[in-house]
Short mmCIF file of C-alpha atoms in Angstrom, two decimals:
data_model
loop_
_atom_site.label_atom_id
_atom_site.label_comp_id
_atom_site.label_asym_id
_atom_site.label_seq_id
_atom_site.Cartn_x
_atom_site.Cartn_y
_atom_site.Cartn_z
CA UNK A 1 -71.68 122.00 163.95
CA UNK A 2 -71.64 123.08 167.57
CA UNK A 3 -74.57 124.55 169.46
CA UNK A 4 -73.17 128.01 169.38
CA UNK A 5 -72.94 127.74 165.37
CA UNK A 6 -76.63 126.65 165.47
CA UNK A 7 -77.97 129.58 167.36
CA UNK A 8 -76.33 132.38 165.93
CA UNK A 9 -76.88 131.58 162.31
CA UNK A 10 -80.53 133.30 162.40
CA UNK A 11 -79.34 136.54 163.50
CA UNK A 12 -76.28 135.83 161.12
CA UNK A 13 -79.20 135.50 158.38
CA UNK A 14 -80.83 138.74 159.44
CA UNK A 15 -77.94 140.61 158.99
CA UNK A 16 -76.86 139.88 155.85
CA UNK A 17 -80.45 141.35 154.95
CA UNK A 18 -79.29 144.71 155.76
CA UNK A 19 -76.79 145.69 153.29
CA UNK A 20 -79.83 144.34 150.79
CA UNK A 21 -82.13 146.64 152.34
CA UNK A 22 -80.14 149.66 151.89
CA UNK A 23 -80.12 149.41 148.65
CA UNK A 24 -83.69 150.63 147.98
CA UNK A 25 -83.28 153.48 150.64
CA UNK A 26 -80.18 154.45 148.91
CA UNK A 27 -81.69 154.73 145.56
CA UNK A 28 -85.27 156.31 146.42
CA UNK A 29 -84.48 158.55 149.52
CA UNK A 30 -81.45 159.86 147.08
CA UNK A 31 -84.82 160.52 144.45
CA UNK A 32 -87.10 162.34 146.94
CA UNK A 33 -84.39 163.96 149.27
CA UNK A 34 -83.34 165.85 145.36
CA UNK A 35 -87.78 166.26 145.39
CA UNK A 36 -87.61 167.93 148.71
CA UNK A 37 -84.61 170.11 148.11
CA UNK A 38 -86.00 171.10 144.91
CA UNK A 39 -89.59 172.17 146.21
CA UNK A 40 -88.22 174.00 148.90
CA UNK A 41 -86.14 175.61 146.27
CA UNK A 42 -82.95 174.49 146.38
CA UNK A 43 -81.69 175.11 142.74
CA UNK A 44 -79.42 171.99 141.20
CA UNK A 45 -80.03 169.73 138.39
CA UNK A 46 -82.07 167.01 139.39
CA UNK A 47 -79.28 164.55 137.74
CA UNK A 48 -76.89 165.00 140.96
CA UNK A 49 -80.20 163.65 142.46
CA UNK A 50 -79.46 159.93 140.86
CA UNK A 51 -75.99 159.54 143.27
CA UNK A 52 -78.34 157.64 145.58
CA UNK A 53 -79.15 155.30 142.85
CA UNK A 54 -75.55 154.85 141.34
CA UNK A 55 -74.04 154.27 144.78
CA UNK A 56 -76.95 151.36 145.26
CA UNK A 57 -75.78 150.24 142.42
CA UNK A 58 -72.30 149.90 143.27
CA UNK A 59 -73.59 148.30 146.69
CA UNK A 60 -75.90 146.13 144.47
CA UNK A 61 -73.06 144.52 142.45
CA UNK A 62 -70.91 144.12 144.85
CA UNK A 63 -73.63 141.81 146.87
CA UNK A 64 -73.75 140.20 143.44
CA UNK A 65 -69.83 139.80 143.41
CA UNK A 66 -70.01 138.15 147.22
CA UNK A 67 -72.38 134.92 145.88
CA UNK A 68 -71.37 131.76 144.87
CA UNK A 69 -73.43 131.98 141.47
CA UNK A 70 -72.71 135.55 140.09
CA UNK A 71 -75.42 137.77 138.57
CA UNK A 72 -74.53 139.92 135.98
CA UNK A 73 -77.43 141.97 135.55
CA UNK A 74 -77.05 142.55 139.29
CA UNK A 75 -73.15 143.64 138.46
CA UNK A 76 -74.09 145.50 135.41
CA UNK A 77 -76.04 148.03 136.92
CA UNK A 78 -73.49 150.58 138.08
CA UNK A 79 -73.14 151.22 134.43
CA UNK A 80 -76.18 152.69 134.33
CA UNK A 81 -76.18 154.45 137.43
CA UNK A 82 -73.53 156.13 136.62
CA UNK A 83 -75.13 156.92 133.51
CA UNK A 84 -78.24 158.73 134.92
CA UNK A 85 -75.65 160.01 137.43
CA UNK A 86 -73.74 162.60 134.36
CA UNK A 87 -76.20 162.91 132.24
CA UNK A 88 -78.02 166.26 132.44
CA UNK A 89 -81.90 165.52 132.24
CA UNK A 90 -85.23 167.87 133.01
CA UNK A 91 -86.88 167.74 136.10
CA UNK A 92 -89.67 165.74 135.23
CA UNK A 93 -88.05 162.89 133.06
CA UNK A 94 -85.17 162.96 135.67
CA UNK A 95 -87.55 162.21 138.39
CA UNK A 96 -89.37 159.66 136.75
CA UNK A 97 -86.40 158.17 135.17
CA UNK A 98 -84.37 157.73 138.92
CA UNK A 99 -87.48 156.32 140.53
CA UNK A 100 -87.92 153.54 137.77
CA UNK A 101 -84.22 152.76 138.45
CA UNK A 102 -84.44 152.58 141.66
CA UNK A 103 -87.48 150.06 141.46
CA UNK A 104 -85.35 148.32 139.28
CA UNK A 105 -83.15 148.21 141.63
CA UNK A 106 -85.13 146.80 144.42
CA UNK A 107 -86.35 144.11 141.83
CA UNK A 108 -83.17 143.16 141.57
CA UNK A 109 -82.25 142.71 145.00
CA UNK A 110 -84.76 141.09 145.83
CA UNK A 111 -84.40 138.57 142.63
CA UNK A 112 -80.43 138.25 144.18
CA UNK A 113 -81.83 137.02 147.70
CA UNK A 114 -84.66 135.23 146.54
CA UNK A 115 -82.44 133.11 143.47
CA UNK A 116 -78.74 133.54 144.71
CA UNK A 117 -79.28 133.02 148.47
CA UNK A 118 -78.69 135.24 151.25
CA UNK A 119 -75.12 134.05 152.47
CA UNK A 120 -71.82 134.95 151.29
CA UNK A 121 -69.71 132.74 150.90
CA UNK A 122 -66.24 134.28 151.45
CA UNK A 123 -67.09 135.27 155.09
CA UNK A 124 -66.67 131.60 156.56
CA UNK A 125 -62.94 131.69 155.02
CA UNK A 126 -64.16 128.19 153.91
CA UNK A 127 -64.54 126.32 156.88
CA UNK A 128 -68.37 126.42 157.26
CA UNK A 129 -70.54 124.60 154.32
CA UNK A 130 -73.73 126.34 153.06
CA UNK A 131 -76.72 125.01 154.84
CA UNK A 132 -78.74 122.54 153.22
CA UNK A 133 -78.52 118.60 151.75
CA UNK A 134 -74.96 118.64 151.68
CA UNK A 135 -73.72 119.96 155.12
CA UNK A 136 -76.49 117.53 156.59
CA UNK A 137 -74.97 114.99 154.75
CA UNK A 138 -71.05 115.78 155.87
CA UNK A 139 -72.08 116.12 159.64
CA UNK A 140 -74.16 113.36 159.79
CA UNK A 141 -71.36 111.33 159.18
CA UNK A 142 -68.63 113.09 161.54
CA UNK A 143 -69.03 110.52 164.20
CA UNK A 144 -67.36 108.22 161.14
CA UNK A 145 -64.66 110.70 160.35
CA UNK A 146 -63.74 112.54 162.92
CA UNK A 147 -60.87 110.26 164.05
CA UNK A 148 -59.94 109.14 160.49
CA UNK A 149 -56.02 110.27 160.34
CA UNK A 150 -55.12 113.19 158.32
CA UNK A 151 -52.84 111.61 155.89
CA UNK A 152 -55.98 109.87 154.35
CA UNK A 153 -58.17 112.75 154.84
CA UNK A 154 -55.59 114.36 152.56
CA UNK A 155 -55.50 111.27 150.10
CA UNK A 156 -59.62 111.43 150.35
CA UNK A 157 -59.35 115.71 149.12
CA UNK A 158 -56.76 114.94 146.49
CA UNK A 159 -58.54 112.21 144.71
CA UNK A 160 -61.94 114.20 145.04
CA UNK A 161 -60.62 117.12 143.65
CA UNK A 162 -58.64 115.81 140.60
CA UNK A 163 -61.91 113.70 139.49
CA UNK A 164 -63.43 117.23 139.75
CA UNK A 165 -61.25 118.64 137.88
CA UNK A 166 -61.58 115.86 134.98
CA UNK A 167 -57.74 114.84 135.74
CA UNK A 168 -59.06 111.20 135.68
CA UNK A 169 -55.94 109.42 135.51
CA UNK A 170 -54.36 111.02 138.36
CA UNK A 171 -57.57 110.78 140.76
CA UNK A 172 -57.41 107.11 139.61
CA UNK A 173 -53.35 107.07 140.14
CA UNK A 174 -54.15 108.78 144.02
CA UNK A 175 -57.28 106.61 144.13
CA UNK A 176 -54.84 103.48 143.59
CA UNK A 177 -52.29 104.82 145.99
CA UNK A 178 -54.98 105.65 148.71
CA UNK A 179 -57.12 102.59 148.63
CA UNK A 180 -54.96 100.73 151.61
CA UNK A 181 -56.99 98.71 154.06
CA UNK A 182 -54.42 98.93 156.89
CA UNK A 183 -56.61 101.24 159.59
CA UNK A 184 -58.75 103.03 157.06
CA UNK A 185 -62.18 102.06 157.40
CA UNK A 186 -64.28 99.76 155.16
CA UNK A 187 -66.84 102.22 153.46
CA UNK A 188 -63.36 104.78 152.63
CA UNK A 189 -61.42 101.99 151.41
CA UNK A 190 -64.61 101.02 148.75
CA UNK A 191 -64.95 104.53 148.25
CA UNK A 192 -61.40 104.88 146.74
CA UNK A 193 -61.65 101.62 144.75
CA UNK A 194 -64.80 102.73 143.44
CA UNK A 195 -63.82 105.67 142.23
CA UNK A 196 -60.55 104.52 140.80
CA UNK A 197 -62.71 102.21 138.51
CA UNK A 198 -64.41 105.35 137.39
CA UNK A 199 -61.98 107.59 136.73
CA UNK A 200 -60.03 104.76 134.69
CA UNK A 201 -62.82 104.08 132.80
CA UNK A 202 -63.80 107.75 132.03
CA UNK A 203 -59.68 108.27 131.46
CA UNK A 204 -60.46 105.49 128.73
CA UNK A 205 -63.73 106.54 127.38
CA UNK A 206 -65.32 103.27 127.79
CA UNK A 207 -68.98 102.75 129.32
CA UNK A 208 -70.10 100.73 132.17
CA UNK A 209 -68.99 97.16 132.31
CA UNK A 210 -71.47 94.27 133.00
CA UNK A 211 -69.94 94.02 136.58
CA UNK A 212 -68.71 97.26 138.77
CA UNK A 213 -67.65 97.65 142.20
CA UNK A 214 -69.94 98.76 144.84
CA UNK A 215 -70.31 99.97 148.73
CA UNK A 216 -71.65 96.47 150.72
CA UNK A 217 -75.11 96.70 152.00
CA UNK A 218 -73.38 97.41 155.71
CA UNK A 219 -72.09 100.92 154.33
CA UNK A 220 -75.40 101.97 153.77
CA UNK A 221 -75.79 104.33 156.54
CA UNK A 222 -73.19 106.08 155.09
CA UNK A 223 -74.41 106.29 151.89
CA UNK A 224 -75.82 110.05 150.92
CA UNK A 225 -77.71 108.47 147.82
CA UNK A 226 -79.82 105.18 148.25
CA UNK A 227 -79.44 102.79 145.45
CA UNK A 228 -82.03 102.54 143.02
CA UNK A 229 -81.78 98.66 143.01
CA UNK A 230 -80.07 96.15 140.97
CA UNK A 231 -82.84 96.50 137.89
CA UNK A 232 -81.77 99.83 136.76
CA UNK A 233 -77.86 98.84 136.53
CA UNK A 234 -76.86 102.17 134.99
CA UNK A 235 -78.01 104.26 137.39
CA UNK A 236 -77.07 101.97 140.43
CA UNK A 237 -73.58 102.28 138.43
CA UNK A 238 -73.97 106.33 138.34
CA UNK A 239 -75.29 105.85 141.93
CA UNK A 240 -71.93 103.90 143.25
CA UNK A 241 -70.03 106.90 142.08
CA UNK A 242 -72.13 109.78 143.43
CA UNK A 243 -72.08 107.98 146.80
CA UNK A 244 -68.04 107.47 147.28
CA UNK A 245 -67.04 110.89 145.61
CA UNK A 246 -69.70 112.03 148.73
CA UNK A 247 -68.64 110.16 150.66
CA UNK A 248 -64.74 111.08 150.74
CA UNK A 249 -65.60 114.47 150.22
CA UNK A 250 -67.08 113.87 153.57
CA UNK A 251 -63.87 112.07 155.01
CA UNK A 252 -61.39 114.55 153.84
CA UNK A 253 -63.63 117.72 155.64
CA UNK A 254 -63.59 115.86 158.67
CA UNK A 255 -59.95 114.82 158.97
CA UNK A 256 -58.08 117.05 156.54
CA UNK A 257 -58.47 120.85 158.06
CA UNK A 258 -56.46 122.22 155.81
CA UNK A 259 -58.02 120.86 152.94
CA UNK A 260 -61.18 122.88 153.75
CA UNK A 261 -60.79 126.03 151.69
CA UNK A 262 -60.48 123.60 148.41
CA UNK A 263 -63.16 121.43 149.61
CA UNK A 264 -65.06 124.29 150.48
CA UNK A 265 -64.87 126.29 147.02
CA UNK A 266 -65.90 122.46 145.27
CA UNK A 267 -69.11 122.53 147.19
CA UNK A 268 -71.45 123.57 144.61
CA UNK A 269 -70.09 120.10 142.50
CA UNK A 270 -70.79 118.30 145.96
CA UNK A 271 -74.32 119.49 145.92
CA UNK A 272 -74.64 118.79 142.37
CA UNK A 273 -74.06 115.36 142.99
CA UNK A 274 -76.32 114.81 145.60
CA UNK A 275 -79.34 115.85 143.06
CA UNK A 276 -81.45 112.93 142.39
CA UNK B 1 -73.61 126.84 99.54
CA UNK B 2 -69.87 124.69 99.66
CA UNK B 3 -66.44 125.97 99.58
CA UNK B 4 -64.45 123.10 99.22
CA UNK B 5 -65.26 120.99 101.81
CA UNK B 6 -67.07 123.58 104.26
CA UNK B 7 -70.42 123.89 103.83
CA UNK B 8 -70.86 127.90 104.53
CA UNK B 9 -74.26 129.28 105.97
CA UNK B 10 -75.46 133.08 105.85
CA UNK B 11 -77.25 133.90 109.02
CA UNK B 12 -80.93 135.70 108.44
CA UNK B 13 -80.03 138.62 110.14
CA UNK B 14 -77.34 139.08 107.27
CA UNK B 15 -79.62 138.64 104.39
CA UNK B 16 -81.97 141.13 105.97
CA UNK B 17 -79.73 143.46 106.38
CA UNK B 18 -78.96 142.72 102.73
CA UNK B 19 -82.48 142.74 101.76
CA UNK B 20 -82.71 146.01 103.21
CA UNK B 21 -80.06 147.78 102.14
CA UNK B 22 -81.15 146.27 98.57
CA UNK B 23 -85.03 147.95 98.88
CA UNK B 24 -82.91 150.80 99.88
CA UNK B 25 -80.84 151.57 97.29
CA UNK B 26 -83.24 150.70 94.37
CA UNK B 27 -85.58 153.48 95.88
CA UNK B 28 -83.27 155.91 96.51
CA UNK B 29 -81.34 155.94 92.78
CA UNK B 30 -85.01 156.07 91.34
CA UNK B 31 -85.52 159.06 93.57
CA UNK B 32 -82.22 160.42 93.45
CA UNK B 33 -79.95 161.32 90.34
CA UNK B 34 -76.81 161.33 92.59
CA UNK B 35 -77.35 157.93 94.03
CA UNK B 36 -77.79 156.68 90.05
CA UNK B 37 -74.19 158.16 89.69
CA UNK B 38 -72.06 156.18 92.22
CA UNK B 39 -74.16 152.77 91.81
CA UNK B 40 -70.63 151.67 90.26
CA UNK B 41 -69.35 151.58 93.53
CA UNK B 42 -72.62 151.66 95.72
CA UNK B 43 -73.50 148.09 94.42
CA UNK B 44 -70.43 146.23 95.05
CA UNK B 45 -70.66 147.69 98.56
CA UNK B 46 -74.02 146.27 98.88
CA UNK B 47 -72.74 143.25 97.45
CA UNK B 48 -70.30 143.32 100.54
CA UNK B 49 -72.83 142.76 102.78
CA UNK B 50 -73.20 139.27 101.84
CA UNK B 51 -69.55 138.52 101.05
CA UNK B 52 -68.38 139.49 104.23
CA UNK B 53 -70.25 137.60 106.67
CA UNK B 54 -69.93 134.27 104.35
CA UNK B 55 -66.27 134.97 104.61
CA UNK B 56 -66.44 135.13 108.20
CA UNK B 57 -68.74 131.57 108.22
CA UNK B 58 -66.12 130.02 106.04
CA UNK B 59 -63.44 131.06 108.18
CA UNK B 60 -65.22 130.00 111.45
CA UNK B 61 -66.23 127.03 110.22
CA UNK B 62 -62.76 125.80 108.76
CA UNK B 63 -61.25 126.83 112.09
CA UNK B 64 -63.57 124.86 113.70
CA UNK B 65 -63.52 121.84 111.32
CA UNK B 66 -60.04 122.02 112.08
CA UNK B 67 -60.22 121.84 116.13
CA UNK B 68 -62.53 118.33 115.45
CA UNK B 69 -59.66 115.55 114.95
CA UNK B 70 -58.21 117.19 118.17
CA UNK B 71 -60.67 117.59 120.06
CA UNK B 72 -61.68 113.98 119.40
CA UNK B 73 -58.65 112.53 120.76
CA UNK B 74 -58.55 114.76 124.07
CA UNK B 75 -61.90 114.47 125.00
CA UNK B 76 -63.51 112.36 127.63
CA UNK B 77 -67.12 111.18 127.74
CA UNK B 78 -68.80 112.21 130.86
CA UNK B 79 -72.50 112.77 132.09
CA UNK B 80 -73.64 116.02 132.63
CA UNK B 81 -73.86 116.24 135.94
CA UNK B 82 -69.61 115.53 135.88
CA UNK B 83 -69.36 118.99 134.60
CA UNK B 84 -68.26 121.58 136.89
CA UNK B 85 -66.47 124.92 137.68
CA UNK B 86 -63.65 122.86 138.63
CA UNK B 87 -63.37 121.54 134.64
CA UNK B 88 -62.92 125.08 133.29
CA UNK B 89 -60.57 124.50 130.18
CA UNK B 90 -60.94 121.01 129.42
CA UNK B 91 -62.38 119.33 126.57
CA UNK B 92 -65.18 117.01 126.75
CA UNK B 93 -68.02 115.05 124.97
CA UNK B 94 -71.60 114.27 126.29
CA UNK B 95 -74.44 112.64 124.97
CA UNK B 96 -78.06 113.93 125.52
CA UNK B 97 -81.56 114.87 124.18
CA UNK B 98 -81.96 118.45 122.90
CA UNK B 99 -84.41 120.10 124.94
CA UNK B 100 -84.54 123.61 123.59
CA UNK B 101 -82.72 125.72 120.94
CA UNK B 102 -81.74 129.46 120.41
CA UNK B 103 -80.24 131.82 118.62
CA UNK B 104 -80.28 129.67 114.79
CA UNK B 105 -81.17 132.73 113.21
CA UNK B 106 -77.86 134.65 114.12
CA UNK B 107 -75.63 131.55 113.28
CA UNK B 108 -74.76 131.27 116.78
CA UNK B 109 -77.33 128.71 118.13
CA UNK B 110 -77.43 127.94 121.45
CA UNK B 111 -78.81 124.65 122.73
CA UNK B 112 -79.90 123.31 126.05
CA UNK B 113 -78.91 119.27 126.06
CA UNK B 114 -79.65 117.01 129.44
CA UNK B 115 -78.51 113.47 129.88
CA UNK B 116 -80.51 111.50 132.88
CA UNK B 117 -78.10 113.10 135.06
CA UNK B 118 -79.07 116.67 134.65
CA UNK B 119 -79.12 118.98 131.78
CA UNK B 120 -76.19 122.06 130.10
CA UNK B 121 -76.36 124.59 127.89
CA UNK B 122 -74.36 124.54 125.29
CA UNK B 123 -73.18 127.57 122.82
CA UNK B 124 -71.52 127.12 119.44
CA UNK B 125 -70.17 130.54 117.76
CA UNK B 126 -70.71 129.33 114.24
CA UNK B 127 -73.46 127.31 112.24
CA UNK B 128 -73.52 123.56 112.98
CA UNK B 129 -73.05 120.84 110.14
CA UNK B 130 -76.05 119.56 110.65
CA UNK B 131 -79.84 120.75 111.50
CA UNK B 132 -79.96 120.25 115.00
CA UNK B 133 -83.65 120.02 116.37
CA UNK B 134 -85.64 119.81 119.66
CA UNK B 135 -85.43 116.58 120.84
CA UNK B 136 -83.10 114.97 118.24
CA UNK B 137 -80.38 113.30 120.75
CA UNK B 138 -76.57 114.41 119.76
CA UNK B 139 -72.94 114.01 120.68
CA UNK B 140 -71.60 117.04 121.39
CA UNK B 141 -67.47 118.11 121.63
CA UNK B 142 -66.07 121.22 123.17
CA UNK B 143 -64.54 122.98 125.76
CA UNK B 144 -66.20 123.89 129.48
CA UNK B 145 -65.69 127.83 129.60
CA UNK B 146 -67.49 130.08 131.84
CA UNK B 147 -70.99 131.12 130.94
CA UNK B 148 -69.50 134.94 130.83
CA UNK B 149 -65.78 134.25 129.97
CA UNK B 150 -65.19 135.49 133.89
CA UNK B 151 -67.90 134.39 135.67
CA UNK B 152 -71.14 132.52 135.58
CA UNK B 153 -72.06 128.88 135.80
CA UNK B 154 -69.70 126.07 133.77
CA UNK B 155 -70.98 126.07 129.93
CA UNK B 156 -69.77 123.79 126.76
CA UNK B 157 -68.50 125.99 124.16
CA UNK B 158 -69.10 123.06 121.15
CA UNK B 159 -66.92 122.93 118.33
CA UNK B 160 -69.03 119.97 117.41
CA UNK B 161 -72.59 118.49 117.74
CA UNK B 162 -73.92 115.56 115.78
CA UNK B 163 -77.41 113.94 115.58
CA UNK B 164 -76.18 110.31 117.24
CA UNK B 165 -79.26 107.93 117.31
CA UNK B 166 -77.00 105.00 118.35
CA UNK B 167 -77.48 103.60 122.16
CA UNK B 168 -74.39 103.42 124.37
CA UNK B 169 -72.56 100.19 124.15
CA UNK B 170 -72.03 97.75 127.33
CA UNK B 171 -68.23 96.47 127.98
CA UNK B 172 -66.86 93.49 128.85
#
């Protein structure tokens, strides 16, 4: 990441607070704006008052739409805005009813920041990972990467992305292929043949043999997992696995650019295998 | 109650509603003359209510019982935490502990199962074979779909899941 990415992602985070914010002021100053109008004595059915709340609606859901994890209570609620918005209604109840909406509403938006994250996704085209375990992870190892040649980067993607997909044979086929000591470095190398063996046994449906192949204790700084130790062989074995899927997934970000919008829309199965 | 070699189920909700409908109609043709003088038909409609949905369960269930052989030979045994939006569509078969159930009452239980490498919830549109409890540790076989057909967080919908006590076996 450079320094300039660094500084501006705070004010990057305080933006995308705004469009949350309006949501609220949509919904209530649509609610008591109708009040005002009314008590001064403005006559109009207090329904029309409501457009506030449908349009945060609209605004709500579409934040929803924007995540990486989508809410659909978030993306439901248009439905009733619009609702509230044609249906004719007496003062009172109208009143009441838009103002529990639009708390409802600024629940919810504050449920979509708090549990789905601030960030959208889409607006780094997928060239920028989501902060946290995983981007640490990928740029602690650029210094490894950076000058791996593209060709493998690509191989490293491919094979990543079929064994995502559950296409075991063929990650294992471009695993095979890929797995060619001749100027790729050690760790990359292990990481193919490691996850070749996976992906043919999982192509197979057979369980962990006695013996497996694993990173050498020199790889370890490269290593997003550490390894529980030899006396818990089935998770060392699930361990192995994690740690060369991560780490390609790594390698191809680093030396296969274009690669980075697939890589990029697999992250959440990245981060998923970084859990302990 | 079998037909042939499905064993059909009738959800709870169904025999209330049948229940209900019963109290129903017993009260109304002792209150009402005109009620007494279409029970002809009014009973075999009532009748319906339980006849449809075991039709329904039968015809679920054979579909289902049908998928099993094939699903058998596609699938692939992977841990949990293998599961992703990138395996939308493809058929697969993990093994885990039943931590919580829902839904048994409708005939469309959901259950939440979690191997060591993280846990999946896991929705079956028709009764299971067998009684599937919290904490009993089953094989399950389906398909990963999206949690809301379109969007949501990768699911299994389970065309089978079977109480499997047995540990995994080492190879060679």
């Amino acid at each position: 990441m450079t320094r300039s990415d660094t500084t501006s992602r705070p004010a990057e985070s305080n933006r995308s607070l705004y469009p949350g914010a309006l949501v609220p002021l949509l919904a209530f100053g649509s609610t008591l704006a109708g009040i005002a109008l009314f008590n001064a004595g403005v006559q109009f059915e207090i329904q029309y008052a409501a457009l506030g709340g449908f349009l945060a609606s609209c605004l709500l859901a579409y934040l929803a739409w924007t995540r990486l994890h989508k809410d659909i209570v978030a993306l439901s609620t248009p439905i009733y805005g619009f609702i509230f918005f044609v249906t004719p209604v007496d003062y009172t109840g109208g009143v009441a009813l838009q103002l529990l909406y639009a708390s409802g509403l600024t629940l919810l938006t504050a449920r979509l920041y708090y549990r789905f994250g601030t960030g959208t996704p889409s607006r780094s085209l997928g060239t920028e990972l989501e902060t946290g375990p995983l981007q640490a992870y990928v740029e602690s190892t650029r210094h490894v990467f950076a000058a791996l040649d593209p060709v493998t980067g690509h191989r490293a993607a491919a094979a990543f992305l079929r064994f995502s997909e559950g296409e075991y044979r063929r990650a294992a086929d471009l695993a095979r292929a890929a797995a060619c000591p001749d100027g790729t470095p050690g760790p990359v190398v292990r990481a193919f043949d490691i996850l070749r063996q996976h992906a043919e046994l999982l192509d197979n449906n057979r369980s962990r043999p006695v013996t497996f192949l694993m990173f050498l204790p020199d790889d370890s700084p490269l290593m997003a997992k550490p390894l529980p130790g030899s006396k818990d062989p089935d998770r060392e074995f699930e361990t192995q696995i994690d740690n060369a899927l991560l780490l390609l997934y790594s390698a191809a970000w680093h030396a296969s650019k274009t690669d980075q919008p697939l890589l990029h829309a697999s992250q959440a199965f990245a981060m998923k295998l970084l859990t302990p | 109650m079998k037909i042939g070699t499905i064993d059909v189920k009738i959800s709870l909700i169904s025999l209330g509603v049948f229940v209900v409908f019963t109290i129903l109609l017993i009260v109304a043709s002792f209150i009402s003359p005109s009620v007494r003088s279409n029970l002809l038909w009014l009973i075999p409609c009532l009748f319906m209510l339980l006849v449809i949905p075991l039709v329904l369960n039968y015809m679920s269930r054979r579909q289902y019982a049908d998928l099993i052989p094939e699903y058998e030979q596609q699938a692939k045994t992977v841990r949990v935490k293998m599961i992703n939006e990138n395996m939308i569509g493809k058929i697969v078969r993990i093994n885990g502990v039943v931590e919580r159930v829902h839904f048994q009452f409708l005939n469309r239980p959901s259950y939440s199962v979690a191997d060591r490498s993280g846990e999946i919830s896991v929705k079956m549109f028709t009764s299971p074979d067998e009684d599937v409890k919290v904490n009993d540790i089953v094989e399950v076989l389906g398909q990963v779909i999206r949690r809301y057909i379109v969007t949501g967080e990768p699911v299994i919908n389970c065309v089978s899941i079977r109480k499997n006590s047995a540990q995994p076996s080492t190879d060679d």
